[in-house]
Amino acid sequence: MTHSLVPAILAFRDDGTPYSPLFDDIYHSASGAFAQARHVFIGGNALPQRWQGRRLFTILETGFGIGGNFLATWAAWRDDPARCERLAFVSLEKHPFSAADLRVLQARLVADTTIAPLAAELAEAWPPLIGGVHRLTFEGGRVTLTIAFGDALDWLPKLWLRADAFYLDGFAPAKNPDMWAPPLFKALAHLAGADATFATYTCAGNVRRGLEAAGFACAKAPGFAGKRDMLVGHFAPRWRVRRHEPPLPLSVAQRHAVVIGAGIAGCALAERLAARGWQVTLLDRSTRTASEASGNPAGVFHPLLSRDESVATRISRSGFLLALRAWRALEARGHDFGRTDQGLLHLPADEEEMRSLADAIDSYRYPGTFVRAVSSSEARDIAGVVLPRGGLFYPQGGSLNPAALCAALCAQAGAALTWCPGAQVSRVTRVGSEWTVLDESDHVLARAEVVVFANADEAARSAGLHYAPTRIVRGQLTRLPTRVCTELRVPLIGEGYAVPLADGLLAGATYEVDDADHRPRERDNAENLARLAQLVPSWAGTLNTLDASSLASRVAFRCVTSDRLPMIGPLADEALCARDANALAGAWPLDLYRASGLYGAFAFGSRGLVWSTLAAELIASQLEGEPWPIERELAEDLDPARYFLRALRRGSVKPT
């Protein structure tokens, strides 16, 4: 799927109503966006009454436009003392406005003092105009906006959620017929909850017939601002319209989870679950958090570009943007984990790679605030050192202290978190509705209905998985003293990386698959120095004077899969699936039996900082029955059961 976007054009009619030159139509009635939202969509879906007393209420909107429906709904939620605990609003927009244009619209349209601050908050959180799914959070996470930038017909079948109400909004059917076509209504039916309702300002006959054919019962209701009628209705299929039911929350007696592993993956999970009201028991074999790879002095964070929009590119882009928003929220609450804010510079290996990446920037129209190509002189000005060539500059990339981030995440989880150090997990076993976590002597470490394995290369073994092949990768970092190479202003990556620290420079890292040697090695320090000299040739003379045997270093181990993608999501019940192996030979991920309450978040390789927030948000959403923060097909590429699914399809899993 292309992620190139054509933004909306800011234009107004003579009466001040926002107008789309592309569709030759207005964004809302001249009587007002918020009045229209309250009458047509909020009132048409019997809100706020229908969300009252609910833990979660999910609304799906087919056209975000200027955001009037979202803002009016958010304001109604705030004003309702009996409101649902969490409001999930999902929307699609093919031609989004920029944040700057949203602010202009707000200044002209928002006179309501209750909505104005919400509009300002929305504009402040607005994502860059990059195609794909973006998750924004408000009200301390109790209100989420999940917005897909792209064509609704492309994106609706890819979203995964259970909608309680639909806002069918878009330009008039005569102006934008694709938004009112049968394929769109069919996609809505795949996401509708059992009691889902809908409302729309139009009552065109083809719209009504399309909705009815998709399984919705329709009725006319009084229209808005002089319009005689509009359509409302509810999901009432007379036959089965979908193979799989949309997601529901995991049914548990207690909202308590055990998270195994206190690195960046486990700590991010603890914070995301605690934010949703879960109690979390965090186990780790070490006596402190971030004791292994997450304990490195610094880690770099940046998205990944590729010409072919690979899975790794898409997951890294989503993870990077989500992580930035999560880290800013932590910092706003007073947490400090040494995140740099001057950007990050990437030097491709050669001119061919540089041309390929520059083409990707142009092809997908990445905004300059996300990434831009820079010449060698621009790179020198950014980095503060003479570099051999130009590269890519990520203005929002940088470095941070992973251990400090882990501490911040645990602190944010607060009293909801119980920390259990020195817990060497061996296996889990099912006892009634709970999972019992045992050590090597079969002593009970913890019990809960939900267990998440975030313990890297030990995860597959302790979870009892046979089809989750992971390997360790040994990496050695080298620390240079403060007296050398002090000019560097920003983290520099390429064949290796260099990160300026307060007390010197961090260089690395080696990459040795299946090497379990914990001892630092002089030759690895020498290798890091050689790569550093290639990155910054002007340093070669100084680096050659250093004694590799005397430099401080740190060894840590990463966990990877053969496809270099992480394992994120619910675990398969391999034994139960093996029993029905023949029937599952043509299975898809949703067809598999799952080990109820068991999840994985491991095999992050060297991208833990970029992937951990997204992994935690995805698993929390799966547990809670919330809309997923990425498209379903992308989540399936990360499914811990993907190798098992391939074995089933090959027929190599024998029925038991």
XYZ file of C-alpha atoms in Angstrom:
656
model
C 0.000 0.000 0.000
C 1.352 3.430 -0.892
C 1.663 5.857 1.961
C 1.970 8.963 -0.191
C -0.608 11.575 0.794
C -2.217 14.541 -0.909
C -3.091 16.975 1.903
C -6.332 18.904 2.045
C -6.381 22.447 0.675
C -7.413 25.145 3.123
C -10.261 27.110 1.520
C -13.459 28.860 2.618
C -16.694 29.917 0.975
C -17.819 33.535 1.186
C -19.850 32.767 4.329
C -16.745 31.356 6.079
C -17.685 27.675 5.740
C -14.655 25.392 5.099
C -14.719 24.143 1.527
C -12.927 21.407 -0.458
C -11.920 22.470 -3.982
C -11.064 18.824 -4.711
C -14.611 17.597 -4.045
C -16.436 20.876 -4.695
C -18.280 20.503 -1.390
C -18.355 21.943 2.121
C -17.005 20.227 5.227
C -20.095 20.966 7.282
C -23.363 22.865 7.229
C -23.236 26.635 7.293
C -25.175 26.348 10.551
C -22.029 25.102 12.270
C -19.789 22.035 12.511
C -20.420 21.370 16.196
C -24.169 21.889 16.052
C -24.285 19.486 13.109
C -22.157 16.936 15.003
C -24.410 17.103 18.063
C -27.627 16.685 16.090
C -26.630 14.220 13.390
C -23.957 12.028 14.894
C -24.132 12.289 18.675
C -27.925 12.504 18.845
C -28.399 10.162 15.887
C -26.496 7.444 17.754
C -28.435 8.048 21.009
C -25.382 9.405 22.785
C -24.403 10.021 25.491
C -26.987 7.587 26.887
C -25.599 4.535 25.106
C -22.070 4.901 26.440
C -23.080 5.462 30.056
C -21.853 2.822 32.485
C -19.637 1.193 29.830
C -15.967 0.491 30.341
C -15.177 1.102 26.663
C -17.201 2.712 23.892
C -15.845 2.732 20.339
C -16.933 5.074 17.543
C -15.868 4.655 13.918
C -16.082 7.672 11.604
C -15.641 7.472 7.839
C -14.295 10.991 7.250
C -12.380 13.085 9.780
C -12.439 16.352 7.831
C -11.746 19.264 10.163
C -12.323 17.138 13.277
C -15.632 18.685 14.312
C -17.326 15.384 15.091
C -14.421 14.167 17.208
C -14.174 17.426 19.153
C -17.932 17.591 19.768
C -17.955 13.964 20.937
C -14.960 14.490 23.195
C -16.658 17.548 24.722
C -19.900 15.585 25.248
C -17.931 12.806 26.937
C -16.254 15.311 29.265
C -19.586 16.884 30.175
C -21.269 13.576 31.019
C -20.805 12.516 34.682
C -21.962 8.994 33.762
C -19.578 8.718 30.803
C -17.868 5.488 29.790
C -14.493 4.861 31.360
C -12.681 4.945 28.007
C -13.751 6.485 24.703
C -12.096 5.148 21.553
C -12.677 7.243 18.438
C -11.471 5.844 15.111
C -11.522 7.855 11.907
C -10.254 7.798 8.334
C -9.111 10.684 6.188
C -7.765 10.519 2.643
C -6.796 14.191 2.481
C -5.853 15.390 5.979
C -5.131 18.973 6.890
C -1.743 19.914 8.290
C -1.509 20.898 11.937
C -0.972 24.521 10.862
C -4.155 24.475 8.777
C -6.093 22.887 11.645
C -5.062 25.807 13.837
C -6.300 28.272 11.209
C -9.616 26.440 11.011
C -9.948 26.423 14.776
C -9.241 30.128 15.040
C -12.066 30.845 12.595
C -14.612 28.249 13.683
C -14.257 27.443 17.362
C -16.010 30.005 19.528
C -17.242 27.439 22.071
C -15.079 27.884 25.174
C -15.515 24.225 26.115
C -14.253 23.018 22.733
C -11.501 25.571 22.069
C -8.970 24.009 24.483
C -9.720 20.560 23.086
C -9.143 21.822 19.559
C -5.812 23.301 20.603
C -4.824 20.003 22.214
C -5.768 18.127 19.051
C -3.677 20.408 16.857
C -0.713 20.063 19.235
C -0.925 16.252 19.065
C -1.658 16.089 15.319
C 0.620 13.578 13.537
C 2.822 14.328 10.539
C 1.093 13.786 7.205
C 2.347 10.253 6.649
C 0.002 7.549 5.415
C -0.987 4.853 7.858
C -2.524 4.480 11.293
C -1.751 7.023 14.021
C -2.770 6.672 17.688
C -3.277 9.871 19.709
C -4.201 9.865 23.399
C -5.942 12.482 25.511
C -7.351 12.751 29.016
C -4.504 10.684 30.427
C -5.261 7.930 27.925
C -8.993 7.731 28.599
C -9.790 9.227 25.177
C -7.972 7.873 22.141
C -8.094 8.992 18.537
C -6.915 6.351 16.095
C -6.796 7.911 12.656
C -5.843 6.271 9.372
C -4.501 8.632 6.733
C -5.433 7.160 3.376
C -8.330 5.986 1.256
C -11.218 4.649 3.355
C -11.852 1.776 0.944
C -8.226 0.680 1.350
C -8.037 1.119 5.097
C -11.390 -0.015 6.477
C -10.769 -3.713 5.709
C -7.381 -3.439 7.416
C -8.549 -1.991 10.730
C -9.435 -4.280 13.611
C -11.965 -3.087 16.171
C -15.514 -3.573 17.432
C -17.558 -0.457 16.717
C -20.445 0.557 18.985
C -21.445 3.505 16.794
C -20.740 4.676 13.265
C -20.497 8.290 12.126
C -21.017 8.026 8.361
C -19.583 11.341 7.337
C -18.048 12.365 4.074
C -18.751 14.679 1.215
C -22.162 14.289 -0.405
C -22.762 11.006 -2.284
C -23.002 12.908 -5.556
C -19.603 14.518 -4.903
C -17.724 11.543 -3.436
C -19.564 8.334 -4.431
C -16.760 5.975 -3.318
C -17.443 6.872 0.330
C -21.022 5.620 -0.052
C -20.394 2.467 -2.059
C -21.388 -1.122 -1.137
C -17.766 -2.251 -0.457
C -17.479 0.396 2.248
C -20.741 -0.653 3.905
C -19.637 -4.297 3.783
C -16.391 -3.348 5.530
C -18.396 -1.562 8.237
C -20.452 -4.711 8.806
C -17.250 -6.667 9.518
C -16.467 -4.271 12.380
C -19.930 -3.736 13.876
C -20.666 -4.755 17.440
C -23.886 -6.654 18.144
C -25.778 -3.483 19.129
C -23.939 -1.013 16.900
C -25.834 2.018 15.626
C -25.150 4.456 12.807
C -26.146 7.945 11.788
C -25.582 10.023 8.671
C -26.867 13.348 7.374
C -27.857 11.865 4.007
C -30.936 9.798 3.246
C -30.158 9.042 -0.400
C -31.850 5.890 -1.635
C -28.653 4.217 -2.817
C -27.096 4.799 0.618
C -30.057 3.241 2.369
C -30.100 0.245 0.035
C -26.346 -0.268 0.423
C -26.568 -0.211 4.200
C -29.494 -2.614 4.255
C -27.695 -5.026 1.940
C -24.726 -4.985 4.358
C -26.918 -5.917 7.328
C -28.055 -2.585 8.767
C -31.665 -1.690 9.547
C -32.385 1.891 8.467
C -34.908 4.539 9.448
C -35.443 8.199 8.669
C -35.000 10.849 11.358
C -35.401 14.647 11.311
C -32.493 16.279 9.509
C -30.313 19.185 10.539
C -30.547 22.879 9.651
C -33.603 22.736 7.464
C -32.733 19.393 5.892
C -35.895 17.314 6.054
C -34.475 13.856 6.769
C -31.355 11.965 7.698
C -30.677 8.236 8.178
C -30.166 6.389 11.450
C -30.202 2.688 12.210
C -28.527 -0.291 13.791
C -26.710 -3.479 12.872
C -29.282 -6.232 12.372
C -27.997 -8.786 9.840
C -30.491 -11.380 8.662
C -27.683 -13.767 7.733
C -24.024 -14.240 8.617
C -22.024 -11.411 7.071
C -18.529 -12.199 8.381
C -16.251 -15.130 9.070
C -14.769 -13.783 12.295
C -16.351 -11.700 15.000
C -14.641 -8.364 15.736
C -12.450 -8.330 18.851
C -13.766 -8.468 22.397
C -11.852 -7.870 25.629
C -10.329 -10.901 27.305
C -12.732 -12.074 29.996
C -10.912 -12.104 33.342
C -12.062 -12.165 36.950
C -9.238 -9.832 37.993
C -7.399 -7.337 35.868
C -3.995 -8.557 36.971
C -1.123 -9.470 34.657
C 2.294 -10.993 35.221
C 4.968 -9.517 32.950
C 8.169 -11.553 32.700
C 11.210 -9.433 31.881
C 12.049 -5.971 33.185
C 13.813 -4.559 30.160
C 12.361 -1.872 27.949
C 9.686 -4.252 26.561
C 8.445 -5.364 29.986
C 8.542 -1.908 31.556
C 6.597 -0.398 28.638
C 3.989 -3.126 29.066
C 3.734 -2.468 32.793
C 3.084 1.234 32.189
C 0.502 0.702 29.413
C -1.427 -1.894 31.422
C -1.311 0.183 34.602
C -2.682 3.144 32.641
C -5.748 1.007 31.898
C -6.278 0.049 35.528
C -4.456 -3.278 35.575
C -2.347 -4.517 38.473
C 1.007 -5.718 37.169
C 3.531 -8.092 38.729
C 6.901 -7.571 37.049
C 9.357 -10.479 37.288
C 12.996 -10.495 36.282
C 15.900 -12.825 36.932
C 18.122 -9.859 37.778
C 18.003 -7.685 40.872
C 17.230 -4.486 38.996
C 15.319 -3.340 35.939
C 17.132 -2.806 32.640
C 20.011 -5.045 33.673
C 20.716 -6.525 30.247
C 20.559 -4.909 26.772
C 18.290 -2.172 28.140
C 21.085 -1.259 30.530
C 23.370 0.115 27.831
C 24.539 3.677 28.540
C 22.562 4.989 25.577
C 20.379 3.779 22.739
C 19.482 5.469 19.482
C 15.977 5.846 18.103
C 14.945 6.621 14.551
C 12.543 5.279 11.918
C 13.649 2.916 9.175
C 13.338 3.830 5.510
C 13.146 1.483 2.558
C 12.194 1.829 -1.068
C 9.769 -1.107 -0.931
C 7.755 -0.212 2.216
C 8.846 -3.397 3.996
C 7.154 -4.661 7.148
C 10.187 -3.524 9.148
C 9.849 -0.030 7.682
C 6.140 0.184 8.492
C 6.423 -1.156 12.028
C 9.430 1.061 12.761
C 7.661 4.152 11.457
C 4.556 3.454 13.523
C 6.611 2.572 16.575
C 8.811 5.650 16.280
C 5.890 8.083 16.064
C 3.994 6.396 18.888
C 7.092 6.284 21.087
C 7.728 9.996 20.588
C 4.220 10.821 21.790
C 4.550 8.479 24.779
C 7.947 9.883 25.771
C 6.717 13.464 25.557
C 3.846 12.542 27.864
C 6.304 11.032 30.348
C 8.502 14.120 30.188
C 5.465 16.358 30.717
C 4.871 14.440 33.953
C 8.381 15.246 35.151
C 10.315 12.130 34.117
C 13.805 12.587 32.666
C 15.606 9.877 30.730
C 18.174 11.922 28.853
C 16.367 12.124 25.519
C 18.285 14.307 23.089
C 16.405 16.815 20.939
C 18.851 17.882 18.236
C 18.087 15.053 15.820
C 20.039 12.100 14.462
C 22.158 11.775 11.335
C 22.330 8.635 9.186
C 25.193 8.144 6.744
C 24.287 5.489 4.134
C 27.002 3.059 3.158
C 27.418 4.424 -0.368
C 25.887 6.684 -3.000
C 23.615 3.927 -4.327
C 22.018 3.435 -0.912
C 21.726 7.192 -0.512
C 19.897 7.520 -3.839
C 17.525 4.701 -2.916
C 16.644 6.269 0.424
C 16.286 9.730 -1.095
C 13.894 8.222 -3.650
C 11.859 6.748 -0.794
C 11.573 10.190 0.805
C 10.338 11.673 -2.460
C 8.041 8.775 -3.314
C 6.203 8.768 0.014
C 6.339 12.544 0.439
C 7.784 12.331 3.916
C 7.642 15.764 5.555
C 10.907 17.433 6.462
C 9.994 17.253 10.129
C 10.206 13.446 9.803
C 13.266 12.998 7.565
C 15.158 14.883 4.920
C 18.190 14.274 2.736
C 21.156 16.543 3.492
C 24.340 17.333 1.592
C 27.798 16.731 3.033
C 28.082 20.385 4.051
C 24.659 20.317 5.709
C 25.600 17.073 7.472
C 28.789 18.709 8.722
C 26.847 21.692 10.072
C 24.407 19.386 11.867
C 27.002 17.006 13.280
C 29.746 19.495 14.075
C 32.375 17.278 12.402
C 33.613 16.838 8.843
C 31.878 13.857 7.233
C 32.712 11.984 4.021
C 29.306 12.451 2.399
C 25.752 13.576 2.921
C 23.041 11.516 4.492
C 19.597 11.507 6.059
C 18.667 13.754 8.941
C 15.908 12.725 11.345
C 15.002 15.911 13.248
C 13.088 13.953 15.893
C 15.534 11.059 16.144
C 18.200 10.924 18.804
C 19.405 8.959 21.794
C 18.302 8.354 25.366
C 19.233 6.377 28.451
C 17.239 3.107 28.280
C 17.653 2.284 31.966
C 16.367 5.725 32.930
C 13.417 5.244 30.578
C 12.635 1.900 32.232
C 12.726 3.617 35.627
C 10.389 6.340 34.361
C 7.922 3.791 33.000
C 7.874 1.875 36.277
C 7.502 5.083 38.267
C 4.578 6.102 36.068
C 2.914 2.727 36.714
C 3.104 3.632 40.397
C 1.259 1.560 42.986
C -0.231 -0.651 40.273
C 3.203 -2.247 39.826
C 4.642 -4.969 42.066
C 8.351 -5.503 41.381
C 9.794 -8.997 41.966
C 13.565 -9.117 41.305
C 15.652 -12.276 41.254
C 12.821 -14.375 39.829
C 14.170 -16.957 37.383
C 11.137 -18.140 35.428
C 11.266 -21.693 34.154
C 7.754 -22.393 32.902
C 4.051 -21.655 33.282
C 1.209 -24.055 33.871
C -2.542 -23.672 33.786
C -4.413 -24.171 37.053
C -8.107 -23.472 36.675
C -8.567 -20.064 35.080
C -5.093 -18.872 36.109
C -1.556 -19.332 34.911
C 0.972 -20.303 37.564
C 4.513 -19.042 36.960
C 7.158 -21.449 38.308
C 10.917 -21.308 38.800
C 13.380 -24.144 38.100
C 12.513 -25.791 41.456
C 8.785 -25.553 40.686
C 8.305 -22.899 43.345
C 5.413 -20.562 42.588
C 6.568 -17.081 41.604
C 3.205 -15.564 40.693
C -0.309 -16.354 39.505
C -2.607 -14.459 37.149
C -5.021 -14.986 34.298
C -2.699 -13.027 32.008
C 1.034 -13.579 31.522
C 3.171 -11.633 29.046
C 6.607 -12.971 28.096
C 8.982 -10.066 27.554
C 12.136 -11.951 28.503
C 13.916 -11.944 25.137
C 15.694 -15.206 24.252
C 14.169 -17.023 27.252
C 10.588 -16.227 26.208
C 9.951 -19.127 23.829
C 11.408 -21.675 26.266
C 9.565 -20.427 29.338
C 6.308 -20.129 27.374
C 6.662 -23.705 26.118
C 6.663 -22.717 22.440
C 8.147 -25.073 19.874
C 7.644 -22.907 16.801
C 9.121 -19.576 17.862
C 12.740 -19.765 16.689
C 14.901 -17.078 18.238
C 18.660 -16.560 18.389
C 20.926 -14.397 20.479
C 23.167 -11.721 19.035
C 26.158 -10.601 21.059
C 26.900 -6.888 20.911
C 29.845 -5.105 22.462
C 29.882 -1.340 22.981
C 32.991 0.750 23.445
C 33.259 3.922 25.520
C 35.769 6.550 24.490
C 37.196 8.946 27.079
C 36.123 12.569 27.249
C 39.425 13.832 25.847
C 38.778 12.471 22.324
C 36.152 13.051 19.648
C 34.245 15.652 21.638
C 32.952 17.709 18.684
C 30.024 15.488 17.729
C 26.680 17.228 18.372
C 24.160 14.533 17.427
C 24.067 10.738 17.322
C 25.572 9.430 14.113
C 24.636 6.056 12.611
C 25.739 4.092 9.576
C 28.051 1.088 9.616
C 28.073 1.294 13.387
C 27.138 4.314 15.443
C 28.543 7.078 17.608
C 26.569 8.626 20.448
C 27.881 11.662 22.342
C 27.558 11.271 26.110
C 28.122 13.704 28.952
C 31.304 11.808 29.841
C 32.634 10.774 26.453
C 31.478 8.940 23.354
C 29.733 5.597 22.898
C 30.661 3.548 19.821
C 29.313 0.251 18.598
C 28.098 -2.203 18.295
C 29.429 -5.554 17.210
C 26.980 -8.145 15.884
C 27.824 -11.798 16.591
C 24.995 -14.309 16.120
C 24.893 -17.256 18.561
C 27.911 -15.948 20.475
C 27.208 -16.302 24.211
C 30.546 -14.977 25.500
C 29.878 -12.407 28.250
C 33.499 -11.266 28.487
C 34.567 -8.026 26.780
C 37.078 -8.565 23.980
C 39.871 -6.314 22.825
C 39.286 -7.210 19.180
C 35.677 -6.028 19.449
C 36.815 -2.663 20.778
C 39.214 -2.464 17.836
C 36.358 -3.313 15.463
C 34.215 -0.529 16.921
C 37.099 1.942 16.552
C 37.605 0.904 12.921
C 33.937 1.451 12.108
C 34.016 4.797 13.880
C 36.982 5.850 11.729
C 34.957 4.958 8.623
C 32.025 7.048 9.812
C 34.216 10.044 10.653
C 37.506 9.745 8.727
C 38.819 12.972 10.279
C 38.978 11.097 13.592
C 41.133 8.271 12.244
C 44.406 9.733 13.473
C 43.135 10.235 17.012
C 41.462 6.821 17.126
C 44.668 5.098 16.022
C 46.395 6.391 19.149
C 43.932 4.636 21.462
C 44.723 1.322 23.136
C 41.735 -0.943 22.440
C 42.606 -3.129 25.425
C 42.271 -0.245 27.880
C 38.910 1.111 26.713
C 35.798 0.560 28.788
C 33.196 -1.656 27.134
C 29.923 -3.428 27.776
C 28.569 -6.696 26.395
C 24.838 -7.275 25.986
C 22.706 -9.750 24.087
C 19.884 -9.080 21.697
C 17.231 -11.571 20.659
C 16.207 -11.906 17.007
C 14.069 -14.078 14.761
C 15.074 -15.284 11.312
C 12.868 -12.636 9.670
C 14.255 -9.944 12.021
C 10.735 -8.968 13.096
C 9.558 -8.920 16.716
C 7.136 -11.352 18.342
C 4.153 -9.322 19.555
C 0.704 -10.570 20.478
C -1.249 -13.598 21.744
C 0.462 -16.985 21.797
C -0.962 -19.984 19.989
C -2.131 -23.064 21.861
C 0.206 -25.285 19.891
C -1.066 -28.541 21.418
C -4.705 -27.789 20.678
C -3.890 -26.624 17.155
C -1.832 -29.785 16.553
C -4.874 -31.873 17.427
C -6.712 -30.236 14.498
C -3.654 -29.812 12.283
C -5.361 -31.123 9.143
C -8.298 -28.745 9.509
C -5.923 -25.850 10.109
C -3.708 -26.532 7.102
C -5.198 -23.520 5.335
C -5.619 -21.396 8.455
C -5.169 -17.672 8.867
C -4.068 -16.073 12.155
C -7.641 -15.497 13.343
C -8.396 -19.211 12.830
C -5.795 -20.426 15.331
C -6.619 -21.560 18.842
C -4.900 -19.280 21.311
C -3.499 -19.992 24.763
C -5.973 -17.786 26.615
C -4.168 -15.071 28.538
C -0.637 -15.749 27.221
C 1.073 -13.025 25.187
C 4.556 -12.322 23.906
C 6.645 -9.177 23.414
C 10.157 -10.300 22.570
C 12.793 -10.617 19.828
C 13.151 -6.844 19.419
C 16.765 -7.098 18.261
C 18.398 -3.691 18.266
C 15.086 -1.814 17.890
C 13.698 -2.117 21.389
C 13.372 1.632 21.875
C 11.365 2.039 18.670
C 9.216 -1.090 18.992
C 8.527 -1.377 22.732
C 5.836 1.330 23.032
C 3.920 -0.016 20.049
C 4.186 -3.583 21.336
C 2.833 -2.541 24.721
C -0.010 -0.518 23.188
C -0.947 -3.354 20.828
C -1.048 -6.008 23.559
C -2.968 -3.710 25.919
C -5.463 -3.025 23.126
C -5.831 -6.744 22.425
C -6.481 -7.460 26.106
C -8.997 -4.635 26.430
C -10.859 -5.155 23.141
C -9.780 -1.687 21.978
C -9.087 -0.702 18.368
C -5.622 -1.890 17.402
C -3.010 0.876 16.939
C -1.822 -0.629 13.640
C -3.557 -2.395 10.781
C -4.431 -6.045 11.307
C -2.241 -7.367 8.481
C 0.787 -5.634 9.973
C 0.025 -7.054 13.416
C -0.239 -10.498 11.817
C 3.273 -10.089 10.418
C 4.434 -9.740 14.040
C 2.244 -12.517 15.438
C 4.262 -14.891 17.677
C 2.342 -17.746 16.025
C 3.487 -16.908 12.497
C 6.149 -19.640 12.340
C 3.694 -22.193 13.728
C 1.136 -21.098 11.130
C 3.665 -21.692 8.356
C 4.376 -25.158 9.734
C 0.663 -25.944 9.709
C 0.383 -24.808 6.107
C 3.372 -26.939 5.109
C 1.831 -29.945 6.787
C 4.823 -30.426 9.073
C 2.675 -30.337 12.239
C 1.384 -33.852 12.727
C -2.103 -34.325 14.239
C -2.066 -35.624 17.808
